[in-house]
CSV table of N, CA, C and O in Angstrom, one decimal:
chain,number,residue,atom,x,y,z
H,357,UNK,N,0.8,-1.2,0.0
H,357,UNK,CA,0.0,0.0,0.0
H,357,UNK,C,0.9,1.3,0.0
H,357,UNK,O,0.6,2.2,-0.7
H,358,UNK,N,1.9,1.3,0.8
H,358,UNK,CA,2.8,2.4,0.9
H,358,UNK,C,3.5,2.7,-0.4
H,358,UNK,O,3.6,3.8,-0.8
H,359,UNK,N,3.9,1.6,-1.1
H,359,UNK,CA,4.6,1.8,-2.4
H,359,UNK,C,3.7,2.4,-3.4
H,359,UNK,O,4.1,3.3,-4.2
H,360,UNK,N,2.4,2.1,-3.4
H,360,UNK,CA,1.4,2.7,-4.3
H,360,UNK,C,1.3,4.1,-4.0
H,360,UNK,O,1.2,5.0,-5.0
H,361,UNK,N,1.2,4.5,-2.8
H,361,UNK,CA,1.1,5.9,-2.4
H,361,UNK,C,2.3,6.7,-2.8
H,361,UNK,O,2.2,7.8,-3.3
H,362,UNK,N,3.5,6.1,-2.6
H,362,UNK,CA,4.8,6.8,-3.0
H,362,UNK,C,4.8,6.9,-4.5
H,362,UNK,O,5.3,8.0,-5.0
H,363,UNK,N,4.3,6.0,-5.2
H,363,UNK,CA,4.3,6.1,-6.7
H,363,UNK,C,3.4,7.2,-7.1
H,363,UNK,O,3.7,8.0,-8.0
H,364,UNK,N,2.3,7.4,-6.4
H,364,UNK,CA,1.3,8.5,-6.8
H,364,UNK,C,2.0,9.8,-6.5
H,364,UNK,O,1.8,10.8,-7.3
H,365,UNK,N,2.7,9.9,-5.4
H,365,UNK,CA,3.4,11.2,-5.0
H,365,UNK,C,4.5,11.5,-6.0
H,365,UNK,O,4.6,12.6,-6.5
H,366,UNK,N,5.2,10.5,-6.4
H,366,UNK,CA,6.3,10.7,-7.4
H,366,UNK,C,5.7,11.1,-8.7
H,366,UNK,O,6.2,12.0,-9.4
H,367,UNK,N,4.6,10.5,-9.1
H,367,UNK,CA,3.9,10.9,-10.4
H,367,UNK,C,3.4,12.4,-10.3
H,367,UNK,O,3.6,13.1,-11.2
H,368,UNK,N,2.9,12.8,-9.1
H,368,UNK,CA,2.5,14.2,-8.9
H,368,UNK,C,3.7,15.1,-9.1
H,368,UNK,O,3.6,16.1,-9.7
H,369,UNK,N,4.8,14.7,-8.5
H,369,UNK,CA,6.0,15.5,-8.6
H,369,UNK,C,6.5,15.7,-10.0
H,369,UNK,O,6.9,16.7,-10.5
H,370,UNK,N,6.5,14.6,-10.7
H,370,UNK,CA,6.9,14.6,-12.1
H,370,UNK,C,6.1,15.4,-13.1
H,370,UNK,O,6.6,15.9,-14.1
H,371,UNK,N,4.8,15.5,-12.8
H,371,UNK,CA,3.9,16.2,-13.7
H,371,UNK,C,3.7,17.7,-13.3
H,371,UNK,O,2.9,18.4,-13.9
H,372,UNK,N,4.3,18.2,-12.2
H,372,UNK,CA,4.2,19.6,-11.8
H,372,UNK,C,2.8,20.1,-11.5
H,372,UNK,O,2.5,21.2,-11.8
H,373,UNK,N,2.0,19.3,-11.0
H,373,UNK,CA,0.6,19.7,-10.6
H,373,UNK,C,0.8,20.7,-9.4
H,373,UNK,O,1.7,20.7,-8.6
H,374,UNK,N,-0.2,21.6,-9.3
H,374,UNK,CA,-0.1,22.7,-8.3
H,374,UNK,C,-0.4,22.2,-6.9
H,374,UNK,O,0.2,22.8,-6.0
H,375,UNK,N,-1.3,21.3,-6.7
H,375,UNK,CA,-1.7,21.0,-5.3
H,375,UNK,C,-1.8,19.5,-5.2
H,375,UNK,O,-2.1,18.8,-6.2
H,376,UNK,N,-1.6,19.0,-4.0
H,376,UNK,CA,-1.7,17.6,-3.7
H,376,UNK,C,-2.6,17.4,-2.5
H,376,UNK,O,-2.3,18.1,-1.4
H,377,UNK,N,-3.6,16.6,-2.6
H,377,UNK,CA,-4.4,16.4,-1.4
H,377,UNK,C,-4.2,14.9,-1.0
H,377,UNK,O,-4.5,14.0,-1.9
H,378,UNK,N,-3.8,14.7,0.2
H,378,UNK,CA,-3.6,13.3,0.7
H,378,UNK,C,-4.6,13.1,1.8
H,378,UNK,O,-4.5,13.9,2.8
H,379,UNK,N,-5.4,12.1,1.7
H,379,UNK,CA,-6.4,11.8,2.7
H,379,UNK,C,-6.2,10.4,3.3
H,379,UNK,O,-5.6,9.6,2.6
H,380,UNK,N,-6.7,10.2,4.4
H,380,UNK,CA,-6.6,8.9,5.0
H,380,UNK,C,-6.8,9.0,6.5
H,380,UNK,O,-6.9,10.1,7.1
H,381,UNK,N,-6.9,7.9,7.2
H,381,UNK,CA,-7.1,7.8,8.6
H,381,UNK,C,-5.9,8.5,9.3
H,381,UNK,O,-4.8,8.7,8.7
H,382,UNK,N,-6.1,8.9,10.6
H,382,UNK,CA,-5.1,9.5,11.4
H,382,UNK,C,-4.0,8.5,11.7
H,382,UNK,O,-4.3,7.3,11.9
H,383,UNK,N,-2.8,9.0,11.8
H,383,UNK,CA,-1.7,8.2,12.3
H,383,UNK,C,-1.3,7.0,11.5
H,383,UNK,O,-0.9,6.0,12.1
H,384,UNK,N,-1.4,7.1,10.2
H,384,UNK,CA,-1.0,6.0,9.3
H,384,UNK,C,0.3,6.2,8.5
H,384,UNK,O,0.7,5.4,7.7
H,385,UNK,N,0.8,7.5,8.7
H,385,UNK,CA,2.1,7.7,8.0
H,385,UNK,C,2.0,8.6,6.8
H,385,UNK,O,3.0,8.6,6.0
H,386,UNK,N,0.9,9.3,6.6
H,386,UNK,CA,0.8,10.2,5.4
H,386,UNK,C,1.9,11.2,5.4
H,386,UNK,O,2.6,11.4,4.4
H,387,UNK,N,2.1,12.0,6.5
H,387,UNK,CA,3.1,13.0,6.5
H,387,UNK,C,4.5,12.5,6.3
H,387,UNK,O,5.3,13.0,5.6
H,388,UNK,N,4.8,11.4,7.0
H,388,UNK,CA,6.1,10.7,6.9
H,388,UNK,C,6.4,10.3,5.5
H,388,UNK,O,7.5,10.5,5.0
H,389,UNK,N,5.4,9.8,4.8
H,389,UNK,CA,5.6,9.3,3.4
H,389,UNK,C,5.8,10.5,2.5
H,389,UNK,O,6.7,10.5,1.7
H,390,UNK,N,5.1,11.6,2.7
H,390,UNK,CA,5.3,12.8,1.9
H,390,UNK,C,6.7,13.3,2.1
H,390,UNK,O,7.4,13.7,1.2
H,391,UNK,N,7.1,13.4,3.4
H,391,UNK,CA,8.5,13.9,3.7
H,391,UNK,C,9.5,13.0,3.0
H,391,UNK,O,10.5,13.6,2.4
H,392,UNK,N,9.4,11.7,3.1
H,392,UNK,CA,10.3,10.8,2.5
H,392,UNK,C,10.4,11.0,1.0
H,392,UNK,O,11.5,11.0,0.4
H,393,UNK,N,9.3,11.1,0.4
H,393,UNK,CA,9.3,11.3,-1.1
H,393,UNK,C,9.9,12.6,-1.5
H,393,UNK,O,10.7,12.6,-2.5
H,394,UNK,N,9.6,13.6,-0.8
H,394,UNK,CA,10.2,14.9,-1.2
H,394,UNK,C,11.7,14.9,-1.0
H,394,UNK,O,12.5,15.4,-1.8
H,395,UNK,N,12.2,14.3,0.1
H,395,UNK,CA,13.6,14.3,0.4
H,395,UNK,C,14.3,13.4,-0.7
H,395,UNK,O,15.4,13.7,-1.1
H,396,UNK,N,13.7,12.3,-1.0
H,396,UNK,CA,14.2,11.4,-2.0
H,396,UNK,C,14.4,12.0,-3.4
H,396,UNK,O,15.4,11.7,-4.1
H,397,UNK,N,13.5,13.0,-3.7
H,397,UNK,CA,13.6,13.7,-5.0
H,397,UNK,C,14.3,15.0,-4.8
H,397,UNK,O,14.3,15.8,-5.8
H,398,UNK,N,14.9,15.3,-3.7
H,398,UNK,CA,15.6,16.6,-3.4
H,398,UNK,C,14.7,17.8,-3.7
H,398,UNK,O,15.1,18.8,-4.2
H,399,UNK,N,13.4,17.7,-3.2
H,399,UNK,CA,12.5,18.8,-3.4
H,399,UNK,C,12.5,19.6,-2.1
H,399,UNK,O,12.2,19.1,-1.1
H,400,UNK,N,12.8,20.9,-2.2
H,400,UNK,CA,12.7,21.7,-1.0
H,400,UNK,C,11.3,21.9,-0.6
H,400,UNK,O,10.4,22.0,-1.5
H,401,UNK,N,11.0,21.9,0.7
H,401,UNK,CA,9.6,22.1,1.1
H,401,UNK,C,9.6,22.8,2.5
H,401,UNK,O,10.6,22.8,3.2
H,402,UNK,N,8.5,23.4,2.8
H,402,UNK,CA,8.2,24.0,4.1
H,402,UNK,C,7.0,23.4,4.6
H,402,UNK,O,6.0,23.2,3.9
H,403,UNK,N,7.1,22.9,5.8
H,403,UNK,CA,5.9,22.3,6.5
H,403,UNK,C,5.3,23.2,7.5
H,403,UNK,O,6.0,23.7,8.4
H,404,UNK,N,4.0,23.4,7.4
H,404,UNK,CA,3.3,24.2,8.4
H,404,UNK,C,2.4,23.3,9.1
H,404,UNK,O,1.5,22.8,8.5
H,405,UNK,N,2.6,23.1,10.4
H,405,UNK,CA,1.8,22.2,11.1
H,405,UNK,C,1.1,22.9,12.3
H,405,UNK,O,1.7,23.3,13.2
H,406,UNK,N,-0.2,23.2,12.1
H,406,UNK,CA,-0.9,24.0,13.1
H,406,UNK,C,-1.3,23.2,14.3
H,406,UNK,O,-1.7,23.8,15.3
H,407,UNK,N,-1.1,21.9,14.3
H,407,UNK,CA,-1.4,21.1,15.5
H,407,UNK,C,-0.2,21.1,16.4
H,407,UNK,O,-0.3,21.3,17.6
H,408,UNK,N,1.0,20.8,15.8
H,408,UNK,CA,2.2,20.8,16.6
H,408,UNK,C,2.8,22.1,16.9
H,408,UNK,O,3.6,22.3,17.9
H,409,UNK,N,2.5,23.1,16.1
H,409,UNK,CA,3.0,24.5,16.3
H,409,UNK,C,1.8,25.5,16.3
H,409,UNK,O,1.6,26.3,15.4
H,410,UNK,N,1.1,25.4,17.4
H,410,UNK,CA,-0.1,26.2,17.5
H,410,UNK,C,0.1,27.7,17.5
H,410,UNK,O,-0.8,28.5,17.2
H,411,UNK,N,1.3,28.2,17.8
H,411,UNK,CA,1.6,29.6,17.7
H,411,UNK,C,1.6,30.1,16.3
H,411,UNK,O,1.4,31.3,16.1
H,412,UNK,N,1.7,29.2,15.3
H,412,UNK,CA,1.6,29.6,13.9
H,412,UNK,C,0.1,30.1,13.5
H,412,UNK,O,0.0,30.8,12.6
H,413,UNK,N,-0.8,29.6,14.3
H,413,UNK,CA,-2.2,29.9,14.0
H,413,UNK,C,-2.4,31.5,13.9
H,413,UNK,O,-3.0,32.0,13.0
H,414,UNK,N,-1.8,32.2,14.9
H,414,UNK,CA,-2.0,33.6,14.9
H,414,UNK,C,-1.3,34.3,13.7
H,414,UNK,O,-1.7,35.3,13.3
H,415,UNK,N,-0.2,33.7,13.3
H,415,UNK,CA,0.5,34.3,12.1
H,415,UNK,C,-0.3,34.2,10.8
H,415,UNK,O,-0.1,35.0,9.9
H,416,UNK,N,-1.2,33.2,10.8
H,416,UNK,CA,-1.9,33.0,9.5
H,416,UNK,C,-3.4,33.2,9.7
H,416,UNK,O,-4.2,32.9,8.8
H,417,UNK,N,-3.9,33.8,10.8
H,417,UNK,CA,-5.3,33.9,11.1
H,417,UNK,C,-6.0,34.8,10.1
H,417,UNK,O,-7.2,34.8,10.0
H,418,UNK,N,-5.3,35.7,9.4
H,418,UNK,CA,-5.9,36.6,8.5
H,418,UNK,C,-6.1,36.0,7.1
H,418,UNK,O,-6.7,36.6,6.2
H,419,UNK,N,-5.5,34.9,6.8
H,419,UNK,CA,-5.6,34.3,5.5
H,419,UNK,C,-7.0,33.8,5.3
H,419,UNK,O,-7.5,33.1,6.2
H,420,UNK,N,-7.5,34.1,4.1
H,420,UNK,CA,-8.9,33.6,3.8
H,420,UNK,C,-8.9,32.5,2.8
H,420,UNK,O,-9.9,31.9,2.6
H,421,UNK,N,-7.8,32.2,2.1
H,421,UNK,CA,-7.7,31.2,1.2
H,421,UNK,C,-6.2,30.7,1.0
H,421,UNK,O,-5.4,31.3,1.7
H,422,UNK,N,-6.0,29.7,0.2
H,422,UNK,CA,-4.7,29.2,0.0
H,422,UNK,C,-3.7,30.2,-0.5
H,422,UNK,O,-2.5,30.3,-0.1
H,423,UNK,N,-4.1,31.1,-1.4
H,423,UNK,CA,-3.3,32.1,-2.0
H,423,UNK,C,-2.8,33.1,-0.8
H,423,UNK,O,-1.6,33.4,-0.8
H,424,UNK,N,-3.7,33.5,0.0
H,424,UNK,CA,-3.3,34.3,1.1
H,424,UNK,C,-2.4,33.6,2.1
H,424,UNK,O,-1.4,34.2,2.6
H,425,UNK,N,-2.7,32.4,2.3
H,425,UNK,CA,-1.8,31.6,3.2
H,425,UNK,C,-0.4,31.5,2.7
H,425,UNK,O,0.6,31.6,3.4
H,426,UNK,N,-0.2,31.3,1.4
H,426,UNK,CA,1.1,31.1,0.8
H,426,UNK,C,1.8,32.4,0.4
H,426,UNK,O,3.0,32.5,0.5
H,427,UNK,N,1.0,33.4,-0.1
H,427,UNK,CA,1.7,34.6,-0.7
H,427,UNK,C,1.2,35.9,0.0
H,427,UNK,O,2.0,36.9,-0.1
H,428,UNK,N,0.0,36.0,0.5
H,428,UNK,CA,-0.5,37.3,0.9
H,428,UNK,C,-0.4,37.6,2.4
H,428,UNK,O,-0.8,38.7,2.8
H,429,UNK,N,0.1,36.7,3.1
H,429,UNK,CA,0.1,36.9,4.6
H,429,UNK,C,1.5,37.1,5.0
H,429,UNK,O,2.3,36.2,5.0
H,430,UNK,N,1.9,38.4,5.4
H,430,UNK,CA,3.3,38.6,5.7
H,430,UNK,C,3.7,37.8,7.0
H,430,UNK,O,3.0,37.7,7.9
H,431,UNK,N,4.8,37.1,6.9
H,431,UNK,CA,5.3,36.3,8.0
H,431,UNK,C,6.3,37.2,8.8
H,431,UNK,O,7.5,37.4,8.4
H,432,UNK,N,5.8,37.7,9.9
H,432,UNK,CA,6.6,38.6,10.7
H,432,UNK,C,6.2,38.5,12.2
H,432,UNK,O,5.1,38.0,12.5
H,433,UNK,N,7.1,38.8,13.1
H,433,UNK,CA,6.8,38.7,14.5
H,433,UNK,C,5.6,39.6,14.9
H,433,UNK,O,4.9,39.3,15.8
H,434,UNK,N,5.3,40.6,14.1
H,434,UNK,CA,4.1,41.4,14.4
H,434,UNK,C,2.8,40.7,14.3
H,434,UNK,O,1.8,41.0,14.9
H,435,UNK,N,2.8,39.6,13.5
H,435,UNK,CA,1.6,38.8,13.3
H,435,UNK,C,1.3,37.9,14.5
H,435,UNK,O,0.3,37.2,14.5
H,436,UNK,N,2.2,37.7,15.4
H,436,UNK,CA,2.1,36.8,16.5
H,436,UNK,C,1.1,37.3,17.5
H,436,UNK,O,0.9,38.4,17.8
């Protein structure tokens, strides 16, 4: 099962799609698999985890959509 998911992620990386949605039950290794695949392909990435880093919530609370989240919300200490 994991190999099939890794194959799908690799295919996504190869075709330059803009977004990737990975769904599944909790605690089955989705995040770990994505990290492994990105590292194996030498793809730089930034991980934003609102569960493990709850102080980030205040930095992004003005974002209304993905574009705001990624490009329109200045990342500065004033947002904290």
